[in-house]
XYZ file of C-alpha atoms in Angstrom:
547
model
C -4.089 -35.905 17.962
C -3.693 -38.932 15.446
C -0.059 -39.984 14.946
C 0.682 -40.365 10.881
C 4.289 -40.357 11.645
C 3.734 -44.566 10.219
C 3.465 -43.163 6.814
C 6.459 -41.069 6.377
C 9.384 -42.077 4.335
C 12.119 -43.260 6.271
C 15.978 -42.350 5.771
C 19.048 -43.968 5.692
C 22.084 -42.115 7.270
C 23.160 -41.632 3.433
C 19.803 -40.165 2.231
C 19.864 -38.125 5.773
C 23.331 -36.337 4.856
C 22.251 -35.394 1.345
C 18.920 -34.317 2.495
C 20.389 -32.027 5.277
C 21.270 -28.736 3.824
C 18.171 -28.713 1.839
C 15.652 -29.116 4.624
C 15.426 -28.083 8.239
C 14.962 -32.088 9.109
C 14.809 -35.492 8.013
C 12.744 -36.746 9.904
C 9.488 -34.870 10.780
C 6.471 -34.450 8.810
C 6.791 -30.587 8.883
C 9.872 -28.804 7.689
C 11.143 -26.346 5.840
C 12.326 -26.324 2.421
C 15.791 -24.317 2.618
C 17.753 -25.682 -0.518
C 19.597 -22.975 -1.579
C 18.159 -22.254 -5.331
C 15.431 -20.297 -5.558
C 14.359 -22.440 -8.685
C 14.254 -25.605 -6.691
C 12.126 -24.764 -4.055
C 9.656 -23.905 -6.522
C 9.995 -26.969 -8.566
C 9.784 -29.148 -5.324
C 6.575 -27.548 -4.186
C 5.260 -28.034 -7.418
C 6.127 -31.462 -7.599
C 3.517 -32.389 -5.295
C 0.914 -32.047 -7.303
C 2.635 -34.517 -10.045
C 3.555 -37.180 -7.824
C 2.476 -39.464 -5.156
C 6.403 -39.530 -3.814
C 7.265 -37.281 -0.373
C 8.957 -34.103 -1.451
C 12.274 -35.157 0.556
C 12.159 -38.643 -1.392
C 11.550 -36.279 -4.821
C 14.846 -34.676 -4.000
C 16.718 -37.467 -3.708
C 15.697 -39.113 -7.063
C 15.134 -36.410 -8.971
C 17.537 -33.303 -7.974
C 20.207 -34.033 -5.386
C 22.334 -35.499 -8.235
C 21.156 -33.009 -11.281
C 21.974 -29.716 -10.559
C 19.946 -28.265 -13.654
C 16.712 -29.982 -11.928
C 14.913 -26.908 -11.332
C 15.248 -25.341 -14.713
C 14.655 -28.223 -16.430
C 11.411 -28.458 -14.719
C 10.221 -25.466 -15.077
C 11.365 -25.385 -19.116
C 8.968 -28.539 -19.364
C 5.982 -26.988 -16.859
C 5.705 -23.643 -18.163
C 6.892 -23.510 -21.600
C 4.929 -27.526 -22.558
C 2.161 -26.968 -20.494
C 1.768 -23.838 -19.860
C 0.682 -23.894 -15.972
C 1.279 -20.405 -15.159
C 0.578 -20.974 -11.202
C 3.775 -22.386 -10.462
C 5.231 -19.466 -11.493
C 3.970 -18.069 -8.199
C 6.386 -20.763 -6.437
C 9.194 -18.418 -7.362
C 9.629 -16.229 -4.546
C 12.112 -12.633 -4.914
C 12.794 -9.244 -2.714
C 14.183 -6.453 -4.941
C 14.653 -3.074 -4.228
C 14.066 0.072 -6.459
C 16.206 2.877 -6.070
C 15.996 6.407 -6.948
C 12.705 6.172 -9.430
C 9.801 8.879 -9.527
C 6.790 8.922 -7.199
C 4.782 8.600 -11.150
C 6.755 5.436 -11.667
C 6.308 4.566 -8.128
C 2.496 4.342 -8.491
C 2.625 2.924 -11.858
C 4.482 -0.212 -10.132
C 2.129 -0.581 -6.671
C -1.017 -0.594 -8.993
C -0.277 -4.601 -9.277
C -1.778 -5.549 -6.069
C -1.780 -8.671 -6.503
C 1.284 -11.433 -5.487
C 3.266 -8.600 -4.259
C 4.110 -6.379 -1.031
C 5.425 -3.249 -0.980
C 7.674 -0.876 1.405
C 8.127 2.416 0.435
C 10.397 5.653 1.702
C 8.446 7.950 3.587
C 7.912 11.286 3.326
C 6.781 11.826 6.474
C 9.982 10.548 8.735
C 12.527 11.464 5.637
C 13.106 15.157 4.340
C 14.182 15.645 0.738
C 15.558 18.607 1.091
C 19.108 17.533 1.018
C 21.033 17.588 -2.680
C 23.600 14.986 -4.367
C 26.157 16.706 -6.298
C 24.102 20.045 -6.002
C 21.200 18.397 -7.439
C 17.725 17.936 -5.776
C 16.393 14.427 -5.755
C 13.850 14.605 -8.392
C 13.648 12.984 -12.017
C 14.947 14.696 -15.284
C 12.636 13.340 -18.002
C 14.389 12.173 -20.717
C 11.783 13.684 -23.043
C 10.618 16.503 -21.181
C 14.933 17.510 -21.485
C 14.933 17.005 -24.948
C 12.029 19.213 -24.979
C 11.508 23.632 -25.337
C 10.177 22.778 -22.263
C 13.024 21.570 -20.279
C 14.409 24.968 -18.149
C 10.784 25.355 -17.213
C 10.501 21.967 -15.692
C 13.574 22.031 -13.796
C 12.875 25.474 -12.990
C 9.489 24.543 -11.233
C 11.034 21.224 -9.900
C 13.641 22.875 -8.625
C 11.252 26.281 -7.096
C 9.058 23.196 -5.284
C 12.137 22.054 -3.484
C 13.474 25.342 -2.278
C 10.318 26.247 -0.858
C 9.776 22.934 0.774
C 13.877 23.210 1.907
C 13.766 26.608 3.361
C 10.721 26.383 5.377
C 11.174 22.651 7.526
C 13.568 24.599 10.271
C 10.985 27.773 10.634
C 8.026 25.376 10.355
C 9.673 23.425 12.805
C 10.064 26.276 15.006
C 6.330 27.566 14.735
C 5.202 24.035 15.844
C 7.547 24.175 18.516
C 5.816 28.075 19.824
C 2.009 26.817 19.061
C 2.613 23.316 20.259
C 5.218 23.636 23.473
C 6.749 20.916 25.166
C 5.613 22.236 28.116
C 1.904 20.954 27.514
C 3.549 17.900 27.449
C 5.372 17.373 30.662
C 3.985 17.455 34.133
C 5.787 18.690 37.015
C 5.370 15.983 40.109
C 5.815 18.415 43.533
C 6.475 15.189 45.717
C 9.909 14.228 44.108
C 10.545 17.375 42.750
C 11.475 16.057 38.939
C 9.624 16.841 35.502
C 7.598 13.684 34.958
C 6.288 13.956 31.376
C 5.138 10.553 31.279
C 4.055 8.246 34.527
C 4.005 5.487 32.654
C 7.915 5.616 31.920
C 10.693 4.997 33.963
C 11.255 8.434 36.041
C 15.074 8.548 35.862
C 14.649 8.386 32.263
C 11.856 10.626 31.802
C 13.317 13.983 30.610
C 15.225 12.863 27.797
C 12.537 10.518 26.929
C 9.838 12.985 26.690
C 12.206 15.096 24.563
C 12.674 12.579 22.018
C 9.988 11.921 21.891
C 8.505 15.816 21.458
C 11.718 16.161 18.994
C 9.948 13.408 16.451
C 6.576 14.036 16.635
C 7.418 17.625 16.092
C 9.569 16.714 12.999
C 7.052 14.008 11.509
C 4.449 17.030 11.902
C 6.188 19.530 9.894
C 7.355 16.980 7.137
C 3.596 15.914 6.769
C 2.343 19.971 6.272
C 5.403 20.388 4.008
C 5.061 17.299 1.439
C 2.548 19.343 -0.555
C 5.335 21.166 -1.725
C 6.679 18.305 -3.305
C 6.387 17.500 -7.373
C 5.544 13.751 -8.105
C 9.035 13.932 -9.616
C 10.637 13.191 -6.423
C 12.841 10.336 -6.187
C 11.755 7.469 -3.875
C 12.639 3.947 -3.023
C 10.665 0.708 -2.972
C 11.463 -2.544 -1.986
C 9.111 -5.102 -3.319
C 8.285 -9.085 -2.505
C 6.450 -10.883 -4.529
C 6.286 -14.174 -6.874
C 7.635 -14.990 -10.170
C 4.284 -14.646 -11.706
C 3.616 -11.437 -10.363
C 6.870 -10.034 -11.376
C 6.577 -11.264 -15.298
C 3.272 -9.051 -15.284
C 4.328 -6.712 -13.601
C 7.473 -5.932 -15.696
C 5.278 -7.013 -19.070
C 2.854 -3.980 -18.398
C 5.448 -1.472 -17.194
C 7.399 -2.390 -20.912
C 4.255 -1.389 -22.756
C 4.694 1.882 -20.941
C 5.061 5.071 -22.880
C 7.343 6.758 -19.913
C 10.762 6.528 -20.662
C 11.563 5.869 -16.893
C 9.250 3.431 -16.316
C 9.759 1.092 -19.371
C 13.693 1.748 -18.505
C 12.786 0.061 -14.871
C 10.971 -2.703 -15.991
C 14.166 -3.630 -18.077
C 16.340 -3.235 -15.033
C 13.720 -5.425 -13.147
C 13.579 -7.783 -15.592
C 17.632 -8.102 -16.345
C 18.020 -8.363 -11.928
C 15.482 -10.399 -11.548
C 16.902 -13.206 -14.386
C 19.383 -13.854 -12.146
C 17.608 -14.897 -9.334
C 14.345 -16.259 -10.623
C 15.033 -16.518 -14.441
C 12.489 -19.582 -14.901
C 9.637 -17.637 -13.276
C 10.167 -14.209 -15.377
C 11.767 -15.281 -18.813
C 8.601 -14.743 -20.593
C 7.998 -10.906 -20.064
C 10.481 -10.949 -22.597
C 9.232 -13.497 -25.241
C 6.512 -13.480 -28.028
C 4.147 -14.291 -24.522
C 4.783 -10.932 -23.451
C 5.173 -9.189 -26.384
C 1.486 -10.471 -27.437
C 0.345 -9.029 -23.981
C 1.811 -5.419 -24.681
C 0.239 -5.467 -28.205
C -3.189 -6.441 -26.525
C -3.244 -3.595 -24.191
C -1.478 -1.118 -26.592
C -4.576 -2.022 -28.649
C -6.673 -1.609 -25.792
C -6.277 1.332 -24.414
C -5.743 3.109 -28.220
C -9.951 1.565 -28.976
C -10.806 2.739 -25.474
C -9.036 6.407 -25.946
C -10.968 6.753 -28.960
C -14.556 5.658 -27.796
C -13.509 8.135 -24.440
C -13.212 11.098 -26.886
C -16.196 10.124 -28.742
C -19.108 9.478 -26.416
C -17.522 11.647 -23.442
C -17.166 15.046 -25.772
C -19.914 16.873 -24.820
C -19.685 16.261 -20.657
C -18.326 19.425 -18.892
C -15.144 18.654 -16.662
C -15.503 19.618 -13.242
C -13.681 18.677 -9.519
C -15.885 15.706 -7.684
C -16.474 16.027 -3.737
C -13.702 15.155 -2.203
C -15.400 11.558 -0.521
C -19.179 10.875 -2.212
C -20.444 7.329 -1.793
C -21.871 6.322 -5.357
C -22.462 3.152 -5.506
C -23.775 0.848 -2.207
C -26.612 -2.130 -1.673
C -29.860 -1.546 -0.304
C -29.901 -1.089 3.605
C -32.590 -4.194 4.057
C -30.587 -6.234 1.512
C -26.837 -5.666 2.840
C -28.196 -7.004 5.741
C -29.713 -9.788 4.508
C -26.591 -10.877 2.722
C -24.109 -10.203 5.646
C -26.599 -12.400 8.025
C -27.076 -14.991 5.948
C -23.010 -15.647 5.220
C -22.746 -14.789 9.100
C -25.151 -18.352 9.629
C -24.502 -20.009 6.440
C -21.126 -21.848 8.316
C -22.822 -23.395 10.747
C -26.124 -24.732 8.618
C -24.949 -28.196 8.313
C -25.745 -28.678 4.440
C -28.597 -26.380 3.934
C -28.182 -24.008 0.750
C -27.520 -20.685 1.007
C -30.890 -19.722 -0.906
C -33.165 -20.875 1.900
C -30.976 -19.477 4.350
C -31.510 -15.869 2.542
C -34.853 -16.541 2.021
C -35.591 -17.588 6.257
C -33.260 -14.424 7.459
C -35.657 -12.018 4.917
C -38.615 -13.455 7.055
C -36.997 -12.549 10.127
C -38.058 -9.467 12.781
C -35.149 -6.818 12.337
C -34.485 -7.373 16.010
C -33.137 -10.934 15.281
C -31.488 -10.249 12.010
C -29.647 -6.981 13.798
C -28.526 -9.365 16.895
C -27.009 -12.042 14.077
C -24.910 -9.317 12.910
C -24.143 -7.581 16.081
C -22.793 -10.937 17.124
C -20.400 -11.492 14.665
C -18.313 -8.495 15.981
C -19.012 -7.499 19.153
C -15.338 -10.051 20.946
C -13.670 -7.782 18.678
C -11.136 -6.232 21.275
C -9.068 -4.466 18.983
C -8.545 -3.353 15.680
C -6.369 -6.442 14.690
C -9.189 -8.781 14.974
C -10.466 -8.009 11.599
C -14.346 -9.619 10.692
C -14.954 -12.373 9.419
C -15.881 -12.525 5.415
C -19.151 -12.903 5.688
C -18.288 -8.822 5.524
C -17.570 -9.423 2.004
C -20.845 -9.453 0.862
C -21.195 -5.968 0.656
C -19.646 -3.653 -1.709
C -19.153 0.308 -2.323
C -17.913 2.326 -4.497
C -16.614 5.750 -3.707
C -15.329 8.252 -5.865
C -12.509 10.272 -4.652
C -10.477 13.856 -4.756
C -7.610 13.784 -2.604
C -4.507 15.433 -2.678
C -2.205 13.545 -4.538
C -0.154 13.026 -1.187
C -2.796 11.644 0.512
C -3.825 8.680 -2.767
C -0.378 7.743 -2.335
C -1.246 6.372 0.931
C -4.645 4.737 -0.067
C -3.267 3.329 -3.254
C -1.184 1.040 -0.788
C -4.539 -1.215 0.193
C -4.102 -3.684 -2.560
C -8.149 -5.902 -1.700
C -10.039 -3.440 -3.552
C -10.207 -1.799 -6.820
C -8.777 1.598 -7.592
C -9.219 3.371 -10.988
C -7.578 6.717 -11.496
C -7.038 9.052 -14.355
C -4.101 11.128 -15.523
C -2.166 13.575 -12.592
C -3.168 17.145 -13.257
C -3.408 20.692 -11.868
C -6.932 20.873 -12.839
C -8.767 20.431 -9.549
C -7.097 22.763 -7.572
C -5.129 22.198 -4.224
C -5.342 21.859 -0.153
C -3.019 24.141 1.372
C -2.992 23.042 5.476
C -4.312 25.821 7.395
C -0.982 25.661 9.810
C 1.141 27.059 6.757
C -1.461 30.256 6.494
C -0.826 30.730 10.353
C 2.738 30.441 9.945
C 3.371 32.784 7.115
C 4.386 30.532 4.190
C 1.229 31.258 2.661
C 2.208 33.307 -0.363
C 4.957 30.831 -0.858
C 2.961 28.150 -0.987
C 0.610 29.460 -3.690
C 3.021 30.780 -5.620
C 4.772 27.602 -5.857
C 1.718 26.174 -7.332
C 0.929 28.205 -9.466
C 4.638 28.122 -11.196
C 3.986 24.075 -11.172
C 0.320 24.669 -12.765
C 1.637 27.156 -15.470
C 4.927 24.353 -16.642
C 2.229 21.560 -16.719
C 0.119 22.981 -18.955
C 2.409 24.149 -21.085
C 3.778 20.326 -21.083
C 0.750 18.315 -21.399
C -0.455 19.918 -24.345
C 1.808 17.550 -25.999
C 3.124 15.423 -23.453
C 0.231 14.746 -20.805
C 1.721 11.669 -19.861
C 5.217 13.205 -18.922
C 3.506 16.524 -17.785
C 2.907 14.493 -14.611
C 6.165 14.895 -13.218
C 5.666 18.372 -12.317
C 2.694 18.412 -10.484
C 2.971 18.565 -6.974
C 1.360 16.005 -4.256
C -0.823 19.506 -3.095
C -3.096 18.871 -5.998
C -6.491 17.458 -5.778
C -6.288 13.743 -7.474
C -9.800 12.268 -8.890
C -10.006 8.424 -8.456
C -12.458 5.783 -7.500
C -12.250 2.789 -5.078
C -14.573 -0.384 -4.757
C -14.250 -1.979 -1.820
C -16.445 -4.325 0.175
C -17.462 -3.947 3.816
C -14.679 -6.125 5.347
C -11.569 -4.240 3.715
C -13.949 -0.678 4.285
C -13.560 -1.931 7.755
C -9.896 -2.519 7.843
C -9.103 0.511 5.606
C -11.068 2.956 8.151
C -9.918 1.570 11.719
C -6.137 1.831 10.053
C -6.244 5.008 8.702
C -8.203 6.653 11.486
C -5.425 5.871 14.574
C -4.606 8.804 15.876
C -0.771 8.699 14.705
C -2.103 8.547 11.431
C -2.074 11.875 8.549
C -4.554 14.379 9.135
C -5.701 14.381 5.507
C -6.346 10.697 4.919
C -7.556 10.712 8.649
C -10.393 13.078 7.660
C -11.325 11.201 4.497
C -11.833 7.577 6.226
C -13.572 9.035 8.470
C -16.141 11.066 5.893
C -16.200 7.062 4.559
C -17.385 5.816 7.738
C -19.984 8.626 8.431
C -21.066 7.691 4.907
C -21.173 3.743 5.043
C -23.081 4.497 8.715
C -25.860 6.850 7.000
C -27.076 4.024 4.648
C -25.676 0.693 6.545
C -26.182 1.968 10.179
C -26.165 -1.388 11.468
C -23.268 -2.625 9.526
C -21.032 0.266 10.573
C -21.256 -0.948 13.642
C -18.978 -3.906 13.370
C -16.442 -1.144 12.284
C -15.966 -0.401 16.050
C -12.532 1.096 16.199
C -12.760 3.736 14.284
C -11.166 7.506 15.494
C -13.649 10.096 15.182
C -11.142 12.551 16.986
C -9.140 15.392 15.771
C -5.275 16.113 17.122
C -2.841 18.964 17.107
C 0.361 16.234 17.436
C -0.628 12.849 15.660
C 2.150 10.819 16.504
C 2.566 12.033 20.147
C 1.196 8.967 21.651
C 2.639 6.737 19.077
C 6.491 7.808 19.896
C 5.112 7.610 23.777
C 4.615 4.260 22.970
C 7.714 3.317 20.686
C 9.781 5.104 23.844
C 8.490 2.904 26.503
C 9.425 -0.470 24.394
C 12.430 0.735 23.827
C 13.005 1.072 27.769
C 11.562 -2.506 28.335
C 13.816 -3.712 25.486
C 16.708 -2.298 27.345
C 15.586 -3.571 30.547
């Protein structure tokens, strides 16, 4: 390793005891930027593209004795120039508390810049009340609205039903699924040893905590149907300052009370911490950007209702692969980015044109070789998997898109929530007698949102539960199609989106057959307790943790 330590700056024991503080040393050439202003770390990194000066030596001549530094800069950068990137320099974590599953989605549809963690409905039950209210949203509108006993009538039907039925749910799992398939009695020492691979003193009350959860996750997941995309949630979010002023720009254009309320929450929160990275969602900047898509969408609405008047409506296949390359020429593309790295200056043209001219055998073992170390799912392809797309076109329940919509490297269109398409009722609430429930409980839900969205579609969303079918369409290419699958296919994961990736993969295989097989851990298997294995394994770090 070359030693460049010659040309770093050098210190005196002054410089070193304003620098310290701000950085994690004073003397290295890597280090961490920990001044405490959010503002100044992004104004130092950007810095460095404006001047041939270290970034420790910047701080000492330009910031450590103007305190206003940072916002100056960034008055100057973005407002003179207008170089939106730095914005992204601006780093923030907020949370979101107690907003709709609809406004939810509306704020994870920006992918891009920022991360998302949301409450789960599958280890949480919302069946407990605050003040003898359920945890759901009252519209603004819809309450100002004829229709407003109806809506909290249904909202509040959806939650009784999903209330009263997670104890005998619980207990039907319990009778189909008991823990004694689970634990194996060991004749030489005479103890229950559910699991040989955990410490035997500890085994019993291991192996029911572990039963206890997966038993509990299971009956949330066959329950959450029941729930109307009114439910209250939580999200925290990460992201960068230029992420967040689009973000909160879009969501102000809204026309849903609650969301355009959030994004001026958002916006008045995250002023505070970041105020040079967001101030223009506010400005004539942003306001031009809401009157462009305002525009927009009413041009688009209006060409929609022309040229689409005379198509029929109807419910698309639940996973139908519409749009994909041709077999000989996916594989000519994924070949030739597999070699292109290693071609030492020769253009990618010739390389396509030599790997067309090649025997199948040798173009087959070029792409065979590009995955076949993979040892596990983690070791994602390389992106020469990029250079194949698809587009599929979707109808999920609306509980199962809210786990999709999470995979931010593709693209995801989506209309409107509705009843219109019907909904998936899990076979394991037939068996256990909460049929007629269930159905009724839908059908009060369809009957209020049709009622609503005759005038308020938008709002009529609210009411619609996450049983019903949700149209949407993804494009994706072969890398994340490879990521998404192998993810949503371990065995821990939700039997609905389970069964969907893995209608994806049989799909992708049936027209790529050679491709698919760099997606090589995908779960083809079905299972009666999806997380059994994964709490077997969370149980036996927790022993090692604890020695």
């Amino acid at each position: 390793m070359s030693d460049n330590t010659i040309f770093l700056d050098s210190f005196s024991e002054e410089e070193k005891s304003l620098l310290r503080g701000h950085f994690s040393n004073t003397d290295k050439a890597v280090f961490a930027i920990i001044t405490p202003k959010q503002v100044d770390r992004g104004a130092l990194m950007s810095r460095y593209s404006r001047t041939d000066k270290s970034m420790r030596r910047v701080f000492l001549d330009e910031f450590a004795r103007n305190p206003n530094r940072g916002e100056e800069f960034y008055q100057k950068v973005l407002l003179e120039y207008g170089d939106d990137s730095v914005a992204e320099l601006g780093i923030a974590q907020i949370a979101v508390e107690g907003i709709s599953n609809i406004a939810a989605k509306k704020i994870e549809d920006r992918r891009i810049g920022l991360s998302y963690l949301e409450k789960s409905s599958r280890y949480v039950p919302f069946d407990q009340k605050v003040r003898g209210l359920y945890r759901y949203c009252r519209e603004a509108r819809i309450l100002s609205s004829r229709h407003a006993d109806r809506y909290i009538g249904a909202c509040d039907h959806s939650f009784d039903v999903y209330s009263k039925n997670i104890q005998p749910l619980q207990k039907y799992i319990e009778e189909r699924e008991p823990i004694d398939r689970f634990i194996f009695f060991d004749s030489s020492s005479q103890k229950d040893k559910p699991f040989g691979d955990l410490r035997v003193e500890k085994d019993i009350e291991a192996a029911k905590r572990i039963y206890k959860a997966t038993i509990r996750a299971k009956t949330l997941d066959l329950l959450r149907g029941l729930l109307p995309a009114a439910t209250l949630t939580n999200v925290g979010i990460t992201g960068n300052g230029r992420a967040f002023e689009y973000l909160i720009t879009l969501m102000h254009g809204s026309k849903l009370a609650e969301v355009t309320s959030i994004s001026a929450q958002m916006f008045e929160e995250l002023s505070a911490v970041i105020p040079s990275f967001v101030r223009r969602a506010s400005d004539r900047h942003g306001q031009a950007l809401q009157d462009y898509l305002t525009k927009t969408e009413g041009e688009i609405k209006k060409l929609a209702k022309n040229h689409l008047a005379g198509l029929t409506s109807s419910t698309p296949e639940p996973v139908r692969l519409l749009d994909f390359a041709d077999n000989f020429e996916a594989e000519v593309r994924v070949a030739s980015a597999i070699l292109y790295e290693q071609a030492e200056g020769m253009p990618l043209e010739s390389i396509m044109r030599y790997v067309k001219s090649l025997a199948s055998e040798d173009r087959h073992r070029v792409i065979g070789a590009y995955t076949q170390f993979r040892q596990n799912r983690r070791q994602r392809p390389g992106r020469a998997f990029e250079m194949v797309d698809y587009t599929f076109e979707l109808c999920t329940n609306f509980g199962m898109f809210r786990d999709l919509h999470r995979h931010r490297i593709l693209t995801m269109e989506r209309q409107l929530l509705s009843t219109r398409h019907g909904y998936d009722m899990p076979a394991e609430l037939v068996e256990a007698g909460i049929e007629k429930e269930f159905r009724e409980c839908m059908s009060l839900s369809k009957e209020v949102y049709e009622e609503i969205a005759k005038t308020m579609p938008e709002e009529a969303q609210y009411v619609v539960n996450f049983a019903y079918r949700y149209p949407y369409f993804i494009k994706l290419n072969l890398r994340e199609a490879c990521h998404m699958i192998e993810l949503r296919t371990v065995p821990q994961g939700h039997p609905d989106y389970r069964a969907v990736c893995q209608q994806m993969y049989r799909q992708i295989s049936r027209v790529h057959p050679v491709l698919a097989q760099g997606i090589r851990f995908v779960d083809m298997e079905r299972y009666q307790l999806e997380r059994f294995d994964a709490e077997k394994r969370t149980e036996k770090k927790r022993q090692q943790a604890n020695g």
